[in-house]
């Protein structure tokens, strides 16, 4: 499929490839073979022509002088970032030669792939790469850095990543944005909520930080980090006590409402107020609003689940809509993620059958530990579509691991990222506009297609192409390594397991650009839980070693005084764009939000340079003092590039403990002390 790349000029439909729920439809303008403008596609049913500023500035990134054009080989010290240009043949031979040696002497398990969703294309993120590493017999990576604790927690209640259709939320009369900074991270949910607001809906934000979303809302409820489960239980307590529950729905559609009613008796507003920092009268107010306004919709964000108790937190919040029977109302319910509606044939795409022996699994949140483990060492690391030197917790451990002389590291990226600076071989990646792929949103219900708009930049190659070359270099003869992108898309879309995909084909996507996965009605006859109902009491949780009822557990205490939340920011996407001047200028500088009280106690004024530290590391930021956060917590925004001369690696402070569920990350559960510099 030549795509549009053969044409010199025109406006071509595309899709945003970034790890963002909105997955916008785009129109890409091309003049003389170069992308000159990226705008929203007004025809896209959900995103309707609006896109964020980050991606409007995408041409700057595509043609940034720093973009990689050729494969590179390290010539300087590890981590010095000194490289020389080599050819693709040399690069593939170096990599496969080294891997053949490792396999002969230490076994393929000494090789570890590390990737995430820098490009959400299903072929780029979980296609030929998975086939390759399955066949190789490499160690397996548990990709749990993002939403896995919350996804597992939500599934205990609802059975899978299924929630309210966001398009229906225009009908909601109460919208609770719970730990989601949607103005920055899910802008079209805001557009929909604004429409609902015009029809009289109230918008409530529950967050640890008065962020852009809290500023925009009708009511902001500030809460102490990691205490949301207690707030949800306090709301349930009042709903039961004041008979604001939908008894008929509870009887018909749920399991365990009697047990839950008894269980929530102890979560009185007074007790919950002490735990959460939310005044008791506000707990009454939000519970009564939730109990009387319908339809009500809760958009559950990623923030509350990046904690040690994150899985249980989301499990608990996700019980709320059942109490008031919201799942039967158009625009009612909750949404954590909707990926199950668009599930494709992952087995056909990834070929787990190529695994000959079940190899060890390494949790990506423990990358630093894995690289420093001497008993079962990782000898080679292959990083693609991710920047672990910046985004992984315990950043100093990760960097110490990457510095190991005996670790053979390959990084495939568009830029010489902080991680790539530690590599032995660097490979240039083609952008999503230079590749063929299909995209499935984890928020709305549309599949989209990307055909190449421009030719690959310099000698860059897509993930699929590189893994084809690596497979050939390793001498793999299976047919699946010769599959074209079109073959792979057809295989993935052929998925009898998901009735919503029934009518969706490659041809349909090529013709229409976006297609909706079959309409669904909530509640389905039978939910994918063991009982087929909403499980307020879950035997499955009991079996898995969790309390069967929603429960609040305090975060583990670290000896430092301030809870530290290193959150994402508006103009970067994780660490993507943190190396692009335009985006950096918009963000100005990394800031530390702190309460006046905590600042005064430490002699810190607004605008001061401060250092925060703990046993894991330290970081320097500019203080933003005020009432944007409760006393006892501090918050930074953005995964900033850790440039020479700066000390702004926020993840040097975040713990690499594993959350209660799903192997999740606990970025927001660390503690620090702060001092004026
Ligand atoms: N502009 C922009 N957009 C993005 C991203 C980005 O980096 N920048 N990242 C993308 C990715 S990968 C993801 S996963 C999503 C994430 O986007 P969101 O779902 O919005 O999640 P976060 O931004 O991580 O955190 C949301 C909020 O949770 C708050 N928070 C932290 N701890 C707690 C807590 O214990 N309780 C409560 N109630 N709130 C808490 C933080 O203050 C923050 O405002 O956004 C995607 N979109
Ligand atoms: N402190 C803190 N840390 C966090 C978070 C937080 O909220 N706070 N959020 C966490 C979350 S939710 C997530 S999802 C992770 C995200 O972490 P990452 O997945 O590492 O995300 P990015 O930093 O955006 O890095 C993606 C990289 O992929 C590259 N890339 C893009 N397209 C392609 C391609 O087609 N091929 C190849 N080979 N490379 C490509 C980009 O250039 C970029 O360098 O970060 C986590 N880390
Ligand atoms: S980053 Fe998100 S909001 Fe921005 S264009 Fe991409 S999908 Fe849309
Ligand atoms: Mo994420």
PDB file of N, CA and C in Angstrom, residues 236-247 261 291-292 323:
ATOM      1  N   UNK A 236     -21.098   6.219  49.752  1.00  0.00           N
ATOM      2  CA  UNK A 236     -21.994   5.038  49.816  1.00  0.00           C
ATOM      3  C   UNK A 236     -22.721   4.988  51.152  1.00  0.00           C
ATOM      4  N   UNK A 237     -22.002   5.276  52.229  1.00  0.00           N
ATOM      5  CA  UNK A 237     -22.587   5.280  53.571  1.00  0.00           C
ATOM      6  C   UNK A 237     -23.835   6.172  53.606  1.00  0.00           C
ATOM      7  N   UNK A 238     -23.680   7.379  53.061  1.00  0.00           N
ATOM      8  CA  UNK A 238     -24.804   8.332  53.088  1.00  0.00           C
ATOM      9  C   UNK A 238     -25.926   7.872  52.149  1.00  0.00           C
ATOM     10  N   UNK A 239     -25.555   7.373  50.971  1.00  0.00           N
ATOM     11  CA  UNK A 239     -26.583   6.913  50.017  1.00  0.00           C
ATOM     12  C   UNK A 239     -27.453   5.827  50.644  1.00  0.00           C
ATOM     13  N   UNK A 240     -26.808   4.867  51.320  1.00  0.00           N
ATOM     14  CA  UNK A 240     -27.579   3.795  51.969  1.00  0.00           C
ATOM     15  C   UNK A 240     -28.421   4.361  53.115  1.00  0.00           C
ATOM     16  N   UNK A 241     -27.763   5.195  53.935  1.00  0.00           N
ATOM     17  CA  UNK A 241     -28.427   5.672  55.138  1.00  0.00           C
ATOM     18  C   UNK A 241     -29.643   6.543  54.806  1.00  0.00           C
ATOM     19  N   UNK A 242     -29.514   7.351  53.769  1.00  0.00           N
ATOM     20  CA  UNK A 242     -30.601   8.278  53.435  1.00  0.00           C
ATOM     21  C   UNK A 242     -31.522   7.717  52.345  1.00  0.00           C
ATOM     22  N   UNK A 243     -31.414   6.429  52.120  1.00  0.00           N
ATOM     23  CA  UNK A 243     -32.269   5.734  51.144  1.00  0.00           C
ATOM     24  C   UNK A 243     -32.259   6.396  49.762  1.00  0.00           C
ATOM     25  N   UNK A 244     -31.069   6.751  49.322  1.00  0.00           N
ATOM     26  CA  UNK A 244     -30.918   7.346  47.994  1.00  0.00           C
ATOM     27  C   UNK A 244     -30.482   6.297  46.964  1.00  0.00           C
ATOM     28  N   UNK A 245     -30.510   5.022  47.353  1.00  0.00           N
ATOM     29  CA  UNK A 245     -30.081   3.951  46.449  1.00  0.00           C
ATOM     30  C   UNK A 245     -31.265   3.452  45.625  1.00  0.00           C
ATOM     31  N   UNK A 246     -30.958   2.807  44.508  1.00  0.00           N
ATOM     32  CA  UNK A 246     -31.979   2.213  43.638  1.00  0.00           C
ATOM     33  C   UNK A 246     -32.068   0.730  43.985  1.00  0.00           C
ATOM     34  N   UNK A 247     -32.999   0.411  44.888  1.00  0.00           N
ATOM     35  CA  UNK A 247     -33.058  -0.953  45.438  1.00  0.00           C
ATOM     36  C   UNK A 247     -33.379  -1.996  44.367  1.00  0.00           C
ATOM     37  N   UNK A 261     -23.878  -2.681  52.170  1.00  0.00           N
ATOM     38  CA  UNK A 261     -24.608  -1.759  53.055  1.00  0.00           C
ATOM     39  C   UNK A 261     -24.068  -1.876  54.495  1.00  0.00           C
ATOM     40  N   UNK A 291     -26.891  11.192  44.854  1.00  0.00           N
ATOM     41  CA  UNK A 291     -28.091  10.388  45.117  1.00  0.00           C
ATOM     42  C   UNK A 291     -29.349  10.945  44.495  1.00  0.00           C
ATOM     43  N   UNK A 292     -29.322  12.212  44.072  1.00  0.00           N
ATOM     44  CA  UNK A 292     -30.573  12.801  43.574  1.00  0.00           C
ATOM     45  C   UNK A 292     -30.503  13.272  42.115  1.00  0.00           C
ATOM     46  N   UNK A 323     -25.080   1.806  42.725  1.00  0.00           N
ATOM     47  CA  UNK A 323     -25.907   2.122  43.893  1.00  0.00           C
ATOM     48  C   UNK A 323     -27.121   2.958  43.520  1.00  0.00           C
TER      49      UNK A 323
END
